[in-house]
PDB file of C-alpha atoms in Angstrom:
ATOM      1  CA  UNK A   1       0.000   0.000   0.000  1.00 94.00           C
ATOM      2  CA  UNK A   2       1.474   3.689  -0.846  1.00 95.00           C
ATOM      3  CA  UNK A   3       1.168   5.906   1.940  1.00 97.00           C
ATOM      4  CA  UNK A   4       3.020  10.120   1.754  1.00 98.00           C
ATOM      5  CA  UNK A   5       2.979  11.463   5.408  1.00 98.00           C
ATOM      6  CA  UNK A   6       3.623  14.818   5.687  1.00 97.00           C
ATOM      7  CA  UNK A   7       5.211  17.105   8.286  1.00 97.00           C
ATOM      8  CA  UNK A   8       6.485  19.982   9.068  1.00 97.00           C
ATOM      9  CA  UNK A   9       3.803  22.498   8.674  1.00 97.00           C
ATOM     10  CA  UNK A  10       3.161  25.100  11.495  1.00 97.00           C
ATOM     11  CA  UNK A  11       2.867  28.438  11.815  1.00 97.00           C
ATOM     12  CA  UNK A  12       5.469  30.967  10.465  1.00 97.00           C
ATOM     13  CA  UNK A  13       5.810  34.850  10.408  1.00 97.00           C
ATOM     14  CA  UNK A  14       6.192  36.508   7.116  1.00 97.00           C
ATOM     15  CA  UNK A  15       9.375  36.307   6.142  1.00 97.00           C
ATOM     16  CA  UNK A  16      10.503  33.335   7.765  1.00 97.00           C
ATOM     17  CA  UNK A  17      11.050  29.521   6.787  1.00 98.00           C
ATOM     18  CA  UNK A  18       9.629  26.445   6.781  1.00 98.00           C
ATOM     19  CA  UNK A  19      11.088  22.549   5.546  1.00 98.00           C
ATOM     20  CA  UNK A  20       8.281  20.298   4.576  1.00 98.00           C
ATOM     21  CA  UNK A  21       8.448  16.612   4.612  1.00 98.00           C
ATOM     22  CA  UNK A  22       7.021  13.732   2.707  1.00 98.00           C
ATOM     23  CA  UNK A  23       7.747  10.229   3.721  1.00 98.00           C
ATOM     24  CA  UNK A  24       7.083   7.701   1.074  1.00 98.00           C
ATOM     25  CA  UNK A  25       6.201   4.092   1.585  1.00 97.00           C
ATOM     26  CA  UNK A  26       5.212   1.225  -0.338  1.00 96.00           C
ATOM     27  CA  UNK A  27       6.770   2.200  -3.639  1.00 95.00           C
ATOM     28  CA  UNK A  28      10.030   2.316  -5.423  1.00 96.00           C
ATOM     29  CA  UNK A  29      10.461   6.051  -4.466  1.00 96.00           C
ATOM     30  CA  UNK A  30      13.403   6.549  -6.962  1.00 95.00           C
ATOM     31  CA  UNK A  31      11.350   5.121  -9.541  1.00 95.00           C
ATOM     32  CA  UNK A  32       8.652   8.391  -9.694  1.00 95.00           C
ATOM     33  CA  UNK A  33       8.552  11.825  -9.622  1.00 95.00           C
ATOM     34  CA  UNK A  34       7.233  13.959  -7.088  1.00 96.00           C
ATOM     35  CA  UNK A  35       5.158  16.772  -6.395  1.00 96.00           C
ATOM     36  CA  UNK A  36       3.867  19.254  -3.960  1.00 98.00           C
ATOM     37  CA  UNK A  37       0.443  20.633  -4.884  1.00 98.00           C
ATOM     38  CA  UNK A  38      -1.371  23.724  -1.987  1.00 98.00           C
ATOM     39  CA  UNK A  39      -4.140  24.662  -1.562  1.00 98.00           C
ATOM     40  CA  UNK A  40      -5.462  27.951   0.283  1.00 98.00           C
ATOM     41  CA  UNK A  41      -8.316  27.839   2.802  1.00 96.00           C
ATOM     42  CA  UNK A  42     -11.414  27.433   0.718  1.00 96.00           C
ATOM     43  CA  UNK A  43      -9.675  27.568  -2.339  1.00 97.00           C
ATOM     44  CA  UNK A  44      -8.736  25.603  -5.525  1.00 97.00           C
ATOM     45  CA  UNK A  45      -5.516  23.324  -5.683  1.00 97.00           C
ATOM     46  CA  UNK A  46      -2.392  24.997  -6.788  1.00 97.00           C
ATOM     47  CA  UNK A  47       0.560  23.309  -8.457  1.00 96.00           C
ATOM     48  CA  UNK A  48       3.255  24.065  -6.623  1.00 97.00           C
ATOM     49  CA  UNK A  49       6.483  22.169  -7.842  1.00 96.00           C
ATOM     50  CA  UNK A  50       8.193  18.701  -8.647  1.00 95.00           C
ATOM     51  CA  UNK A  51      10.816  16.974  -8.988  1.00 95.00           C
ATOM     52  CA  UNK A  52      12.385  13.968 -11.198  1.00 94.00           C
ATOM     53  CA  UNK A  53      12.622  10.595  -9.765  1.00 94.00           C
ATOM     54  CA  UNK A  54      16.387  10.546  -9.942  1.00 94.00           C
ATOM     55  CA  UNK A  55      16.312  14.429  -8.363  1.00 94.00           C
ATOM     56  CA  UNK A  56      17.769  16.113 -11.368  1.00 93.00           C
ATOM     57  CA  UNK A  57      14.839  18.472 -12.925  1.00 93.00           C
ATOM     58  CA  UNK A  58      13.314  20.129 -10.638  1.00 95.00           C
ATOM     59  CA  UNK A  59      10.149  22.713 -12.173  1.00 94.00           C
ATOM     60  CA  UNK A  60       8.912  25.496  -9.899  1.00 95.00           C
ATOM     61  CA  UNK A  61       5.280  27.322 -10.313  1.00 94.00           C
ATOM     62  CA  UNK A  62       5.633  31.270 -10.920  1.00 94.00           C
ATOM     63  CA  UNK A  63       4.565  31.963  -7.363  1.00 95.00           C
ATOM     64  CA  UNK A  64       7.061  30.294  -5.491  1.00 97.00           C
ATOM     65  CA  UNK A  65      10.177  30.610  -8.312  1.00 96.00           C
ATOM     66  CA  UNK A  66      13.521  31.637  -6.353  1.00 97.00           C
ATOM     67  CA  UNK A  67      11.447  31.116  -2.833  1.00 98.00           C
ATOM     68  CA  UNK A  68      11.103  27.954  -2.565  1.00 98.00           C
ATOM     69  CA  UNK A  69      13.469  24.365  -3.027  1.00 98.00           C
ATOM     70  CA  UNK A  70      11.914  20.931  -3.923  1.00 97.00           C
ATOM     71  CA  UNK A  71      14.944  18.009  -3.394  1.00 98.00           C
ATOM     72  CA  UNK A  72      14.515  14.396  -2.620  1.00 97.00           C
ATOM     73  CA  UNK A  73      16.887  11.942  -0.082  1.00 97.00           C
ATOM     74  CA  UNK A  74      16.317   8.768  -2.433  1.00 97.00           C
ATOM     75  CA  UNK A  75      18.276   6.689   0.097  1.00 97.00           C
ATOM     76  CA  UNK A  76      15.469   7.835   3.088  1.00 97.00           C
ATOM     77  CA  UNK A  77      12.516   7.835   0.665  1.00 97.00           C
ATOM     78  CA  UNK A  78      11.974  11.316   1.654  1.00 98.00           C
ATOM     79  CA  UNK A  79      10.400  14.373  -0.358  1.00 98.00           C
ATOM     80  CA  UNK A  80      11.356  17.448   0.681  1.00 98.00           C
ATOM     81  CA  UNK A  81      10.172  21.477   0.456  1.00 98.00           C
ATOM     82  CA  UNK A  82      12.102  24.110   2.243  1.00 98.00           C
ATOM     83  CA  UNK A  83      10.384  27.560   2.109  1.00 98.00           C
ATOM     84  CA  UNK A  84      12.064  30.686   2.334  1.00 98.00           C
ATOM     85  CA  UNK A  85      10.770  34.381   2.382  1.00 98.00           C
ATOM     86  CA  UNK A  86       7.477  33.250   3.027  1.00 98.00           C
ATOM     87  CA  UNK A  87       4.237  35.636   2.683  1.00 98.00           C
ATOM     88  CA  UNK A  88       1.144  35.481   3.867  1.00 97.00           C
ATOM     89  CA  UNK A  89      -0.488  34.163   0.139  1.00 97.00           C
ATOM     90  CA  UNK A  90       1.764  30.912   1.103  1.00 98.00           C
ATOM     91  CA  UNK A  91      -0.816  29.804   3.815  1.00 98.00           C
ATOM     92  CA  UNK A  92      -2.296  26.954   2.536  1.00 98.00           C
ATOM     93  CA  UNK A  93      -2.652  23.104   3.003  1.00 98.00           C
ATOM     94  CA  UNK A  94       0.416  21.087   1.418  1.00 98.00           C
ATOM     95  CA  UNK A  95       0.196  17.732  -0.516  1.00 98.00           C
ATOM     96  CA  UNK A  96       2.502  15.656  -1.588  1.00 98.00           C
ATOM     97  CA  UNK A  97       1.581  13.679  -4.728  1.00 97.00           C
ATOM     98  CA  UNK A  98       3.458  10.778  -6.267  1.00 96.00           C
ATOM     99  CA  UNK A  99       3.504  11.494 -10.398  1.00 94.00           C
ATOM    100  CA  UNK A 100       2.711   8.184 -12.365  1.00 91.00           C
ATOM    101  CA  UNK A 101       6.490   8.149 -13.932  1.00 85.00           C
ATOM    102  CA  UNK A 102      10.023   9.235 -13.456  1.00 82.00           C
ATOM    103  CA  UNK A 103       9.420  12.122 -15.559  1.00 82.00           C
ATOM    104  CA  UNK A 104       8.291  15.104 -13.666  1.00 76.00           C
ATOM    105  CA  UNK A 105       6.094  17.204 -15.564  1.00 72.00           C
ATOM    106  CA  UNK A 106       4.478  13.990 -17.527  1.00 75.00           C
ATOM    107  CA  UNK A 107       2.701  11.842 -15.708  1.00 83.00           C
ATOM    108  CA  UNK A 108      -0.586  12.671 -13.026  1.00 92.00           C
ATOM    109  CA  UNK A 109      -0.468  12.683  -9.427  1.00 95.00           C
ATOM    110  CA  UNK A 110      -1.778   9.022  -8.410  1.00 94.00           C
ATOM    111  CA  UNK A 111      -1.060   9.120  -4.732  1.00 96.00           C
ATOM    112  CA  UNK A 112      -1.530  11.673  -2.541  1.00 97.00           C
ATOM    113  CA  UNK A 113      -0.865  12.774   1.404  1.00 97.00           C
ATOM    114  CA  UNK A 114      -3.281  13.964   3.817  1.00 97.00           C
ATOM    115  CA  UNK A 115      -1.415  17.529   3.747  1.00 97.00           C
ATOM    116  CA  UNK A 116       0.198  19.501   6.247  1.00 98.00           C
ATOM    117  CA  UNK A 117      -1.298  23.123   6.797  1.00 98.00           C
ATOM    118  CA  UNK A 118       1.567  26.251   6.986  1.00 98.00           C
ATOM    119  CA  UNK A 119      -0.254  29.403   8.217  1.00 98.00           C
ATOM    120  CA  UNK A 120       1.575  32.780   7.489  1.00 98.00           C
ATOM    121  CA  UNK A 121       1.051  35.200   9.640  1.00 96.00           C
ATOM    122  CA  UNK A 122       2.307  37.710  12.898  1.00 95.00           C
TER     123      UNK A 122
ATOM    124  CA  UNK B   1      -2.681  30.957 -21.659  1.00 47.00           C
ATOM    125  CA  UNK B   2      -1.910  28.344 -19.109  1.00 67.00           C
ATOM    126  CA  UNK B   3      -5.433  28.673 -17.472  1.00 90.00           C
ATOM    127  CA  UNK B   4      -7.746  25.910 -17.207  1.00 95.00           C
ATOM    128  CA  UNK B   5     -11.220  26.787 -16.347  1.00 96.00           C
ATOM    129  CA  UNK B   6     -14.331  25.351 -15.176  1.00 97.00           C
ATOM    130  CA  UNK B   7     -17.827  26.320 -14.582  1.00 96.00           C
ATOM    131  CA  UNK B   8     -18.021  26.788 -10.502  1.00 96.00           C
ATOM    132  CA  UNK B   9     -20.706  24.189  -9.444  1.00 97.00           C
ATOM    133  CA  UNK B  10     -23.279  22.242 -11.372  1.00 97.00           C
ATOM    134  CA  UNK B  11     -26.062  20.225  -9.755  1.00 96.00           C
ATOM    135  CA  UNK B  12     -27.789  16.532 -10.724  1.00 96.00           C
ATOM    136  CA  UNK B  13     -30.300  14.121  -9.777  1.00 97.00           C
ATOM    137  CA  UNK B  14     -29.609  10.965  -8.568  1.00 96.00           C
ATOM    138  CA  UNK B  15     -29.046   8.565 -11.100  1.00 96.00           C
ATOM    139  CA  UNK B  16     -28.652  11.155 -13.818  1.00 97.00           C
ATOM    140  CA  UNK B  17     -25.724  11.949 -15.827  1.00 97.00           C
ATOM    141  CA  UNK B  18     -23.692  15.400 -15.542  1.00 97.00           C
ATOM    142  CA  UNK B  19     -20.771  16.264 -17.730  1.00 97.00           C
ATOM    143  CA  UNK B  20     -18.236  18.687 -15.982  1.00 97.00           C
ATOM    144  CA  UNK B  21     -16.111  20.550 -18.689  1.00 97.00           C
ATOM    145  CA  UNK B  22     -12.761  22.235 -18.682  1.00 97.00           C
ATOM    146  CA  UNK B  23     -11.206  24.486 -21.165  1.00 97.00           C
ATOM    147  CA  UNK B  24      -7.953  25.568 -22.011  1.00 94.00           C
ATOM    148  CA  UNK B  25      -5.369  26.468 -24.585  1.00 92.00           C
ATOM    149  CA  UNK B  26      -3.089  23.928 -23.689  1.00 91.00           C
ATOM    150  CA  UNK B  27      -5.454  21.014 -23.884  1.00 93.00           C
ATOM    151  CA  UNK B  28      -5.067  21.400 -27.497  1.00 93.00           C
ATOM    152  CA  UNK B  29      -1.621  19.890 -26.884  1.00 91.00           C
ATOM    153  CA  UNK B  30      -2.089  17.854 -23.684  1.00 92.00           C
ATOM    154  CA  UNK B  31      -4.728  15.667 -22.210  1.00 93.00           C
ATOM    155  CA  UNK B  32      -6.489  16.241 -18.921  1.00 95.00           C
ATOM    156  CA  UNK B  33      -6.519  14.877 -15.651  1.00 96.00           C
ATOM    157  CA  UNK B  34      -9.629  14.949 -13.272  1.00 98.00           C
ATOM    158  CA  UNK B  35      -9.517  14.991  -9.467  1.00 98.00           C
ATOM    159  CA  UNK B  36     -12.130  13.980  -6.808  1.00 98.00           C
ATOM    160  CA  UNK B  37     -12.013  15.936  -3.940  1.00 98.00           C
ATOM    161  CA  UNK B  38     -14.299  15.383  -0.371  1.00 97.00           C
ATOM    162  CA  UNK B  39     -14.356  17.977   1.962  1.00 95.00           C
ATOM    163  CA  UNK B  40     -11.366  17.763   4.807  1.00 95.00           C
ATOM    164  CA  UNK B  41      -9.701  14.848   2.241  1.00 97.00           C
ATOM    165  CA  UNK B  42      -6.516  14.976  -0.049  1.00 97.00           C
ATOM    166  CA  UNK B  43      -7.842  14.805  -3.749  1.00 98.00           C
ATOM    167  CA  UNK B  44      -8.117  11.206  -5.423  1.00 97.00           C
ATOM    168  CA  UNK B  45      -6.900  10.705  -9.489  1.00 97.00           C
ATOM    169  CA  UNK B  46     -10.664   9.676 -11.304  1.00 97.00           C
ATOM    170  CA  UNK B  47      -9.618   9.614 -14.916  1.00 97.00           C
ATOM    171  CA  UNK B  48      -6.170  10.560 -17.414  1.00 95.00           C
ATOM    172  CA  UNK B  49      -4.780  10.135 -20.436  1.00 92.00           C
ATOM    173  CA  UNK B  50      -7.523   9.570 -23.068  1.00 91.00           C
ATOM    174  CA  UNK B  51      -9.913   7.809 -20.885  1.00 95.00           C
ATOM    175  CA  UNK B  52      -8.191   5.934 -18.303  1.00 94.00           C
ATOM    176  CA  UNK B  53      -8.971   4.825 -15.036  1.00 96.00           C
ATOM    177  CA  UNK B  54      -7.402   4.369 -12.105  1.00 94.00           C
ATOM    178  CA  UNK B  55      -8.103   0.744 -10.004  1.00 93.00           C
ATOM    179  CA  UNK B  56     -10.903   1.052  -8.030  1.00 95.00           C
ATOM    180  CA  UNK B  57     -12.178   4.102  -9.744  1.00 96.00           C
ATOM    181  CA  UNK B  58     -16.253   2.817 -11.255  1.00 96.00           C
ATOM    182  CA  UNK B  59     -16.597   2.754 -14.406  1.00 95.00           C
ATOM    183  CA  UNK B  60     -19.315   5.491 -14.299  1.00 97.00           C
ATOM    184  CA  UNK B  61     -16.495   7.742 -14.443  1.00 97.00           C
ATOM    185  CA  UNK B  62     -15.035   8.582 -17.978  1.00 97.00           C
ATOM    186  CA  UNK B  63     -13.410  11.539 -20.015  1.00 96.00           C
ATOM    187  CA  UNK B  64     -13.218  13.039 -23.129  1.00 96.00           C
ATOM    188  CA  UNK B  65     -11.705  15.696 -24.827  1.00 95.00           C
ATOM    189  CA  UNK B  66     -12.323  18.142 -27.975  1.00 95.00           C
ATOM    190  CA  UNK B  67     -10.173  21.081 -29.471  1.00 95.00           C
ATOM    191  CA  UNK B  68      -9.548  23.226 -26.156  1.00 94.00           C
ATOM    192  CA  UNK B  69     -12.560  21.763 -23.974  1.00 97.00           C
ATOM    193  CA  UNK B  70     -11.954  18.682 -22.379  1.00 97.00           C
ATOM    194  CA  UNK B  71     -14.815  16.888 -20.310  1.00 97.00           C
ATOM    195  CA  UNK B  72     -15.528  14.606 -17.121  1.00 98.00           C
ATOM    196  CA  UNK B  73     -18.894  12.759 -17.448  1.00 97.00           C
ATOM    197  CA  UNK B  74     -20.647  11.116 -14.356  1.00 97.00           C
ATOM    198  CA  UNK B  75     -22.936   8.391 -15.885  1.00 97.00           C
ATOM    199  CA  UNK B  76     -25.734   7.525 -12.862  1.00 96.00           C
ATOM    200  CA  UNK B  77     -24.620   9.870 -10.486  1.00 96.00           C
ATOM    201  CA  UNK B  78     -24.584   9.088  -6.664  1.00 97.00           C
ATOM    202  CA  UNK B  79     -24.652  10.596  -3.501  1.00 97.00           C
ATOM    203  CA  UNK B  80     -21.122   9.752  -2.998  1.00 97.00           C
ATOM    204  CA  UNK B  81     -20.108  11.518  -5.898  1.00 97.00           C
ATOM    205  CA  UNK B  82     -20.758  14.527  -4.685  1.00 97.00           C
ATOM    206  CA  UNK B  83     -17.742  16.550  -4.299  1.00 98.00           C
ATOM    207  CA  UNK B  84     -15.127  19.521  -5.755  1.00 98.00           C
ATOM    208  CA  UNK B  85     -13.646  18.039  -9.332  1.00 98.00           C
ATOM    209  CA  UNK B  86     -10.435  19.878 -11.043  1.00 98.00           C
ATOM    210  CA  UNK B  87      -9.169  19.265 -14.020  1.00 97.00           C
ATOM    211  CA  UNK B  88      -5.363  19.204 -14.724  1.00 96.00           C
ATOM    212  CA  UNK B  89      -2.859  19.210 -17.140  1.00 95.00           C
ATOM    213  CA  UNK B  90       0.436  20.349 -18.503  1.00 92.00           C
ATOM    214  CA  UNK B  91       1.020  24.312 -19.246  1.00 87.00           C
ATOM    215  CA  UNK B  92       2.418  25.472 -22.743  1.00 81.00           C
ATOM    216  CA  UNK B  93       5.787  25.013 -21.247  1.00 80.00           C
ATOM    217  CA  UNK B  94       4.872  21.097 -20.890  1.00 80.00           C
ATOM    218  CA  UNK B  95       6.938  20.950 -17.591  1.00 81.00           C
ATOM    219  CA  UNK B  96       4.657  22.716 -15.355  1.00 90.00           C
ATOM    220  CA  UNK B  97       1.146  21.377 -14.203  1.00 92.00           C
ATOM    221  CA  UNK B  98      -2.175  23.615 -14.099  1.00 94.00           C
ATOM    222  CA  UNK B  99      -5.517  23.004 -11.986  1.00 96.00           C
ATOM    223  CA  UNK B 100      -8.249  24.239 -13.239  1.00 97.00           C
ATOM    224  CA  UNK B 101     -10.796  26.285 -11.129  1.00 97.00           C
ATOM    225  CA  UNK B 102     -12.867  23.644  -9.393  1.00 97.00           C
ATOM    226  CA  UNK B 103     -16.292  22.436  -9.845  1.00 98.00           C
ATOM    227  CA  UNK B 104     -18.767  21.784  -7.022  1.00 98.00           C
ATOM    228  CA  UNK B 105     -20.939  18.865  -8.013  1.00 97.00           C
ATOM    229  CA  UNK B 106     -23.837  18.571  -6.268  1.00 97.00           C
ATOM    230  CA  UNK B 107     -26.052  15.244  -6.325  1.00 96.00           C
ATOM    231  CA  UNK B 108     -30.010  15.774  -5.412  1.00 94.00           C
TER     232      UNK B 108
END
């Protein structure tokens, strides 16, 4: 059975930082791409970024371009997001998603996590 | 454009059939993906590709796609079908992924 656990999420002042977590199970994790996907309370889901299953193309949403770092610890089966210069727009649920193939920007987001909520704000 | 969009909610009876659509420049190129989402629950894969499936998805579930529209169709709607759908797919760029707006799908 796949299971993506999340963690990390919390509250954060503008400005600050955050490192997100995804721990994969039941799957080859070097074998997919992943993804993070948000979503803002009462809002839509937002593509956020992913990230090749051997780690080496990574693809960043507008939003979040020079902010924020997707990477992967193949040998932990870990999926990472660290955060930087964060705003209060960035409050939001995060998913992880596992992508259907190594490729990241080919293949849909099969699994998913239950999310880990980041709140923005002083 | 790398907007996807969708109508905001639709309603059905039970049993009926309700086609959600999406449209899109870039599902010219690409084909969509549709996502199920419950309230308080991650979203769940319901159909990709040209008209796939995932296991354990019903087969009252299917997709299509024409030009820049592409569509999810609920054949015999039920209560537990009632839910938030977005559509996905790749941007111009074909890297990047796009939601679309969300449609509310109300079963009556």
């Amino acid at each position: 059975e796949v299971q993506l656990l999340e963690s990390g999420g919390g509250l954060v002042q503008p400005g600050g930082s955050l490192r997100l977590s995804c721990a994969a199970s039941g799957i080859t994790f070097s074998s997919y791409a992943m993804s993070w996907v948000r979503q803002a309370p009462g809002k839509g889901l937002e593509w956020v970024s992913a990230i090749s299953g051997s780690g080496g193309n990574t693809f960043y949403a507008d939003s979040v371009k020079g902010r924020f770092t997707i990477s992967r610890d193949n040998s932990k089966n870990t999926l990472y997001l660290h955060m930087n210069s964060l705003r209060a727009e960035d409050t939001a649920v995060y998913y992880c998603a596992k992508v259907q193939t190594a490729a990241a920007g080919t293949g849909e987001l099969d699994y998913w996590g239950q999310g880990t909520l980041v709140t923005v704000s002083s | 454009s790398s907007e996807l969009t969708q109508d905001p909610a639709v309603s059905v009876a039970l049993g009926q059939t309700v086609r959600i659509t999406c449209q899109g420049d870039s599902l010219r190129s690409y084909y969509a993906s549709w996502y199920q989402q419950k309230p308080g629950q991650a979203p769940v894969l319901v159909v990709y590709g040209k008209n796939n499936r995932p296991s354990g998805i019903p087969d009252r579930f299917s997709g299509s796609s024409s030009g820049n529209t592409a569509s999810l169709t609920i054949t015999g709607a039920q209560a537990e079908d009632e839910a938030d759908y977005y559509c996905n797919s790749r941007d111009s760029s074909g890297n990047h992924r796009v939601f679309g707006t969300g449609t509310k799908v109300t079963v009556l």
